[in-house]
């Protein structure tokens, strides 16, 4: 399987390395408007290949995406001093208009994996611009937030995060919703498991976990300027699930016809992912408060998307 990565900054290049190390792709193409950067990143990853497997890694241009099954879009620009969030979104939407047109010209059947923030908005933009089946346009969404939620719960319970089944839904951002009511561990409701382990889920603990999940990115950014390892691992996981047609449930962002009273919005819900992209979308059990929070999150995303204007709204 051939995979392309457009945008080779820290997120794109780290994702490319993680995908190369996954052992499920045969060819990896790195593209960037800064061709020297793409060339250097490809050469650096290629030097690691003898230690991690057998994958062809090269820099290139869009024509080299011919036959690619998946293209990771990690392109975008940083916010300028004094620039509003909406202005930044407009500039990134303009960049995506060029990128997606070029990608689909040479890889019309590719699944698009969107990593650029704000990822839910950029996934909506990508869906509109591409005109392809929305099931083939997937944003990383809350896959990382969900991992952080499970990590924090696993630490409290003294178990592996992989034994914890809990989801963060909605926006990848401040309005995200940690769904406690349907969380499980060891095939048991989370509350019951925690009581048996002697570490109950107190209100204080819930508040600490919520704060840790919501503020994780800001703490990392304060220490090193940006985050990239977590989201890169998430992208590699999505690529693996698609490449191996694993039908795995992941909390990713995709155009959703209706959720919590909001229509045609990109946000994260548990979705079954396979070789063709999103196969189905699930709705976990939620309390009234959680459902209201999800509706508020969906409305916020929808309002921001629509504010970009008709060119990019859905």
Short mmCIF file of C-alpha atoms in Angstrom, two decimals:
data_model
loop_
_atom_site.label_atom_id
_atom_site.label_comp_id
_atom_site.label_asym_id
_atom_site.label_seq_id
_atom_site.Cartn_x
_atom_site.Cartn_y
_atom_site.Cartn_z
CA UNK A 1 0.00 0.00 0.00
CA UNK A 2 1.19 3.49 -0.89
CA UNK A 3 0.59 6.34 1.57
CA UNK A 4 1.24 10.03 1.00
CA UNK A 5 1.91 12.71 3.59
CA UNK A 6 1.35 16.33 2.57
CA UNK A 7 2.99 18.76 4.97
CA UNK A 8 6.25 17.63 6.56
CA UNK A 9 6.49 19.80 9.64
CA UNK A 10 6.66 18.15 13.05
CA UNK A 11 3.24 16.48 12.86
CA UNK A 12 3.57 15.33 9.25
CA UNK A 13 7.14 14.07 9.55
CA UNK A 14 6.54 12.29 12.87
CA UNK A 15 3.41 10.69 11.43
CA UNK A 16 5.42 9.58 8.40
CA UNK A 17 8.00 7.95 10.67
CA UNK A 18 5.30 6.23 12.76
CA UNK A 19 3.58 4.97 9.60
CA UNK A 20 6.88 3.67 8.22
CA UNK A 21 7.55 1.89 11.52
CA UNK A 22 4.08 0.30 11.53
CA UNK A 23 5.12 -2.23 8.90
CA UNK A 24 1.81 -2.11 7.02
CA UNK A 25 2.72 0.12 4.07
CA UNK A 26 5.07 -0.56 1.18
CA UNK A 27 5.59 2.98 -0.08
CA UNK A 28 5.61 6.37 1.61
CA UNK A 29 5.72 9.69 -0.28
CA UNK A 30 6.43 12.99 1.51
CA UNK A 31 5.35 16.28 -0.07
CA UNK A 32 5.79 19.84 1.13
CA UNK A 33 5.78 23.31 -0.44
CA UNK A 34 9.33 23.45 0.97
CA UNK A 35 10.82 20.71 -1.18
CA UNK A 36 14.15 20.80 0.68
CA UNK A 37 12.35 20.07 3.96
CA UNK A 38 10.45 17.15 2.43
CA UNK A 39 13.68 15.80 0.95
CA UNK A 40 15.48 16.00 4.29
CA UNK A 41 12.61 14.40 6.23
CA UNK A 42 12.34 11.56 3.71
CA UNK A 43 16.08 10.93 3.84
CA UNK A 44 16.07 10.89 7.64
CA UNK A 45 13.20 8.39 7.79
CA UNK A 46 14.77 6.27 5.05
CA UNK A 47 17.90 5.98 7.20
CA UNK A 48 15.77 4.36 9.91
CA UNK A 49 14.18 1.81 7.57
CA UNK A 50 16.95 -0.83 7.90
CA UNK A 51 16.17 -0.96 11.62
CA UNK A 52 12.37 -1.07 11.42
CA UNK A 53 11.27 -2.93 8.30
CA UNK A 54 11.04 -2.64 4.55
CA UNK A 55 9.28 0.40 3.14
CA UNK A 56 10.22 2.71 0.30
CA UNK A 57 10.42 6.31 1.53
CA UNK A 58 10.80 9.22 -0.87
CA UNK A 59 10.06 12.89 -1.24
CA UNK A 60 8.20 13.94 -4.34
CA UNK A 61 5.49 16.03 -5.89
CA UNK A 62 1.79 15.36 -6.27
CA UNK A 63 2.24 13.19 -9.35
CA UNK A 64 4.09 10.73 -7.12
CA UNK A 65 0.83 10.11 -5.25
CA UNK A 66 -0.45 8.11 -8.20
CA UNK A 67 -1.97 4.94 -6.76
CA UNK A 68 -1.89 6.12 -3.13
CA UNK A 69 -4.61 4.51 -1.00
CA UNK A 70 -4.33 7.03 1.84
CA UNK A 71 -3.10 10.62 1.95
CA UNK A 72 -2.42 12.34 5.27
CA UNK A 73 -3.00 16.08 5.04
CA UNK A 74 -0.93 17.89 7.66
CA UNK A 75 -0.41 21.12 5.70
CA UNK A 76 -1.27 24.53 7.06
CA UNK A 77 0.05 27.83 8.34
CA UNK A 78 0.52 29.25 11.82
CA UNK A 79 -1.50 32.13 13.22
CA UNK A 80 -0.08 35.59 12.57
CA UNK A 81 0.16 38.23 15.34
CA UNK A 82 -3.21 39.94 15.60
CA UNK A 83 -4.88 37.48 13.23
CA UNK A 84 -8.30 36.17 14.24
CA UNK A 85 -9.07 32.46 14.38
CA UNK A 86 -11.51 32.88 11.51
CA UNK A 87 -8.89 34.65 9.38
CA UNK A 88 -6.45 31.82 10.06
CA UNK A 89 -9.13 29.32 9.09
CA UNK A 90 -9.71 31.18 5.85
CA UNK A 91 -6.01 31.04 4.94
CA UNK A 92 -5.79 27.35 5.74
CA UNK A 93 -8.97 26.68 3.76
CA UNK A 94 -7.32 28.40 0.79
CA UNK A 95 -4.26 26.18 1.17
CA UNK A 96 -6.47 23.10 1.37
CA UNK A 97 -8.26 24.11 -1.83
CA UNK A 98 -4.95 23.79 -3.68
CA UNK A 99 -3.70 20.72 -1.81
CA UNK A 100 -6.85 18.64 -2.15
CA UNK A 101 -7.27 19.45 -5.84
CA UNK A 102 -3.69 18.29 -6.48
CA UNK A 103 -4.07 15.15 -4.34
CA UNK A 104 -7.26 14.02 -6.05
CA UNK A 105 -5.89 14.76 -9.50
CA UNK A 106 -3.38 11.94 -9.01
CA UNK A 107 -4.99 9.80 -6.28
CA UNK A 108 -8.74 10.11 -6.89
CA UNK A 109 -9.56 6.98 -4.88
CA UNK A 110 -7.48 7.88 -1.82
CA UNK A 111 -8.86 8.19 1.69
CA UNK A 112 -8.00 11.63 3.10
CA UNK A 113 -6.76 11.76 6.70
CA UNK A 114 -6.90 15.33 8.00
CA UNK A 115 -4.54 16.32 10.81
CA UNK A 116 -4.46 20.12 10.50
CA UNK A 117 -6.11 22.06 13.35
CA UNK A 118 -8.80 23.01 14.05
CA UNK A 119 -9.29 19.51 12.76
CA UNK A 120 -13.10 19.34 12.80
CA UNK A 121 -13.39 22.53 10.74
CA UNK A 122 -10.64 21.45 8.34
CA UNK A 123 -12.32 18.05 7.93
CA UNK A 124 -15.54 19.84 6.96
CA UNK A 125 -13.58 22.03 4.53
CA UNK A 126 -11.91 18.95 3.04
CA UNK A 127 -15.23 17.18 2.63
CA UNK A 128 -16.73 20.16 0.82
CA UNK A 129 -13.71 20.80 -1.38
CA UNK A 130 -13.10 17.19 -2.36
CA UNK A 131 -16.66 16.31 -3.26
CA UNK A 132 -15.88 12.66 -2.51
CA UNK A 133 -17.83 10.30 -0.29
CA UNK A 134 -17.66 11.80 3.24
CA UNK A 135 -16.78 8.33 4.55
CA UNK A 136 -13.40 8.77 2.84
CA UNK A 137 -12.58 12.06 4.58
CA UNK A 138 -11.50 11.40 8.15
CA UNK A 139 -10.15 13.86 10.70
CA UNK A 140 -8.04 12.72 13.65
CA UNK A 141 -10.71 14.29 15.84
CA UNK A 142 -10.66 13.16 19.46
CA UNK A 143 -8.62 10.01 18.92
CA UNK A 144 -5.84 11.58 21.01
CA UNK A 145 -8.22 13.02 23.62
CA UNK A 146 -9.74 9.55 24.01
CA UNK A 147 -6.26 8.09 24.48
CA UNK A 148 -5.54 10.70 27.15
CA UNK A 149 -8.82 9.88 28.91
CA UNK A 150 -8.02 6.17 28.94
CA UNK A 151 -4.44 6.84 30.07
CA UNK A 152 -5.61 8.89 33.06
CA UNK A 153 -8.25 6.34 34.04
CA UNK A 154 -5.75 3.49 33.64
CA UNK A 155 -3.32 5.22 35.98
CA UNK A 156 -6.02 5.71 38.61
CA UNK A 157 -7.24 2.12 38.34
CA UNK A 158 -3.77 0.59 38.09
CA UNK A 159 -4.44 -1.11 34.76
CA UNK A 160 -3.32 -0.76 31.17
CA UNK A 161 -5.10 2.00 29.23
CA UNK A 162 -5.94 -0.70 26.68
CA UNK A 163 -8.22 -2.31 29.27
CA UNK A 164 -10.22 0.90 29.59
CA UNK A 165 -13.06 1.62 27.17
CA UNK A 166 -14.07 5.26 27.40
CA UNK A 167 -14.61 7.96 24.79
CA UNK A 168 -14.18 11.68 24.29
CA UNK A 169 -16.72 12.96 21.75
CA UNK A 170 -17.55 16.17 19.91
CA UNK A 171 -14.96 18.82 19.16
CA UNK A 172 -11.24 18.29 19.39
CA UNK A 173 -11.06 21.36 21.57
CA UNK A 174 -12.50 23.08 24.61
CA UNK A 175 -16.07 21.87 24.10
CA UNK A 176 -15.16 18.17 23.92
CA UNK A 177 -17.27 15.78 26.00
CA UNK A 178 -15.78 13.11 28.26
CA UNK A 179 -18.43 10.38 28.39
CA UNK A 180 -18.21 8.90 31.86
CA UNK A 181 -21.63 7.24 31.94
CA UNK A 182 -20.84 4.46 29.44
CA UNK A 183 -17.16 3.97 30.34
CA UNK A 184 -16.06 0.42 31.13
CA UNK A 185 -13.02 -1.50 32.30
CA UNK A 186 -12.63 -5.27 32.28
CA UNK A 187 -16.14 -5.65 30.81
CA UNK A 188 -17.54 -3.93 33.91
CA UNK A 189 -19.05 -0.48 34.41
CA UNK A 190 -16.26 1.88 35.36
CA UNK A 191 -17.74 2.74 38.78
CA UNK A 192 -18.06 -0.93 39.75
CA UNK A 193 -14.54 -1.74 38.62
CA UNK A 194 -13.12 1.24 40.52
CA UNK A 195 -14.92 0.26 43.73
CA UNK A 196 -13.60 -3.32 43.52
CA UNK A 197 -10.11 -1.95 43.01
CA UNK A 198 -10.47 0.25 46.08
CA UNK A 199 -10.05 3.47 44.12
CA UNK A 200 -13.54 4.95 43.69
CA UNK A 201 -14.29 7.66 41.15
CA UNK A 202 -14.85 10.62 43.46
CA UNK A 203 -15.99 14.02 42.22
CA UNK A 204 -12.48 15.29 42.87
CA UNK A 205 -10.94 12.52 40.78
CA UNK A 206 -13.39 13.13 37.93
CA UNK A 207 -12.52 16.83 37.94
CA UNK A 208 -8.79 16.07 37.92
CA UNK A 209 -9.11 13.66 35.00
CA UNK A 210 -11.29 16.10 33.07
CA UNK A 211 -8.77 18.89 33.60
CA UNK A 212 -5.82 16.66 32.72
CA UNK A 213 -7.44 15.62 29.43
CA UNK A 214 -8.54 19.12 28.43
CA UNK A 215 -5.28 20.82 29.36
CA UNK A 216 -2.85 18.14 28.16
CA UNK A 217 -2.02 19.88 24.89
CA UNK A 218 -1.51 23.27 26.48
CA UNK A 219 0.90 21.84 29.02
CA UNK A 220 2.93 20.17 26.29
CA UNK A 221 2.89 23.34 24.18
CA UNK A 222 4.08 25.37 27.18
CA UNK A 223 7.04 23.04 27.56
CA UNK A 224 8.13 22.47 23.97
CA UNK A 225 6.04 24.65 21.68
CA UNK A 226 3.78 22.07 20.03
CA UNK A 227 2.51 18.50 20.22
CA UNK A 228 3.30 15.86 17.64
CA UNK A 229 4.07 12.37 19.01
CA UNK A 230 0.55 11.60 20.22
CA UNK A 231 -1.28 12.70 17.09
CA UNK A 232 1.34 11.01 14.90
CA UNK A 233 0.72 7.72 16.71
CA UNK A 234 -3.02 8.25 16.23
CA UNK A 235 -2.55 8.78 12.49
CA UNK A 236 -0.41 5.65 12.25
CA UNK A 237 -3.13 3.71 14.05
CA UNK A 238 -5.80 4.90 11.61
CA UNK A 239 -3.56 3.99 8.65
CA UNK A 240 -3.00 0.53 10.11
CA UNK A 241 -6.71 -0.05 10.65
CA UNK A 242 -7.48 0.94 7.05
CA UNK A 243 -4.56 -0.99 5.55
CA UNK A 244 -5.51 -4.20 7.37
CA UNK A 245 -9.28 -3.64 7.09
CA UNK A 246 -9.58 -4.18 10.85
CA UNK A 247 -13.08 -2.73 11.37
CA UNK A 248 -11.90 -1.06 14.56
CA UNK A 249 -13.93 1.48 16.55
CA UNK A 250 -12.09 4.81 16.75
CA UNK A 251 -13.27 8.26 17.82
CA UNK A 252 -12.55 10.22 14.65
CA UNK A 253 -14.13 13.22 12.96
CA UNK A 254 -16.28 12.82 9.87
CA UNK A 255 -19.23 14.59 8.26
CA UNK A 256 -22.31 13.52 10.20
CA UNK A 257 -25.82 13.96 8.86
CA UNK A 258 -27.30 14.65 12.31
CA UNK A 259 -26.15 14.47 15.88
CA UNK A 260 -27.85 15.83 19.00
CA UNK A 261 -30.11 18.02 16.88
CA UNK A 262 -27.34 19.50 14.71
CA UNK A 263 -27.22 18.62 11.02
CA UNK A 264 -24.28 18.24 8.65
CA UNK A 265 -21.42 18.74 11.07
CA UNK A 266 -17.94 17.24 11.41
CA UNK A 267 -17.17 16.01 14.91
CA UNK A 268 -15.98 12.90 16.67
CA UNK A 269 -18.15 9.92 17.48
CA UNK A 270 -17.21 6.23 17.78
CA UNK A 271 -16.89 5.05 14.17
CA UNK A 272 -16.09 1.68 12.65
CA UNK A 273 -13.10 2.09 10.33
CA UNK A 274 -12.15 -0.33 7.58
CA UNK A 275 -10.54 -0.45 4.17
CA UNK A 276 -13.07 1.96 2.68
CA UNK A 277 -12.92 4.51 5.48
CA UNK A 278 -15.84 5.08 7.85
CA UNK A 279 -18.17 2.07 7.69
CA UNK A 280 -20.61 3.02 10.43
CA UNK A 281 -21.14 5.56 13.21
CA UNK A 282 -22.22 4.62 16.72
CA UNK A 283 -23.87 6.56 19.54
CA UNK A 284 -22.90 5.43 23.05
CA UNK A 285 -25.30 5.69 25.95
CA UNK A 286 -25.14 9.15 27.52
CA UNK A 287 -26.78 11.05 30.31
CA UNK A 288 -28.96 14.04 29.49
CA UNK A 289 -26.14 16.37 30.58
CA UNK A 290 -23.62 14.62 28.34
CA UNK A 291 -26.00 14.72 25.37
CA UNK A 292 -26.64 18.43 25.92
CA UNK A 293 -22.88 19.04 26.06
CA UNK A 294 -22.44 17.11 22.81
CA UNK A 295 -25.17 19.20 21.18
CA UNK A 296 -23.45 22.41 22.34
CA UNK A 297 -20.13 21.16 20.97
CA UNK A 298 -21.72 20.29 17.61
CA UNK A 299 -23.39 23.71 17.42
CA UNK A 300 -20.08 25.46 18.08
CA UNK A 301 -18.32 23.55 15.30
CA UNK A 302 -21.19 24.11 12.89
CA UNK A 303 -21.31 27.86 13.58
CA UNK A 304 -17.58 28.25 13.02
CA UNK A 305 -17.68 26.19 9.84
CA UNK A 306 -20.56 28.22 8.44
CA UNK A 307 -18.81 31.47 9.36
CA UNK A 308 -16.11 30.65 6.83
CA UNK A 309 -18.63 31.41 4.11
CA UNK A 310 -20.42 29.49 1.42
CA UNK A 311 -17.22 28.47 -0.33
CA UNK A 312 -16.25 26.17 2.51
CA UNK A 313 -19.44 25.64 4.58
CA UNK A 314 -21.31 22.39 4.25
#
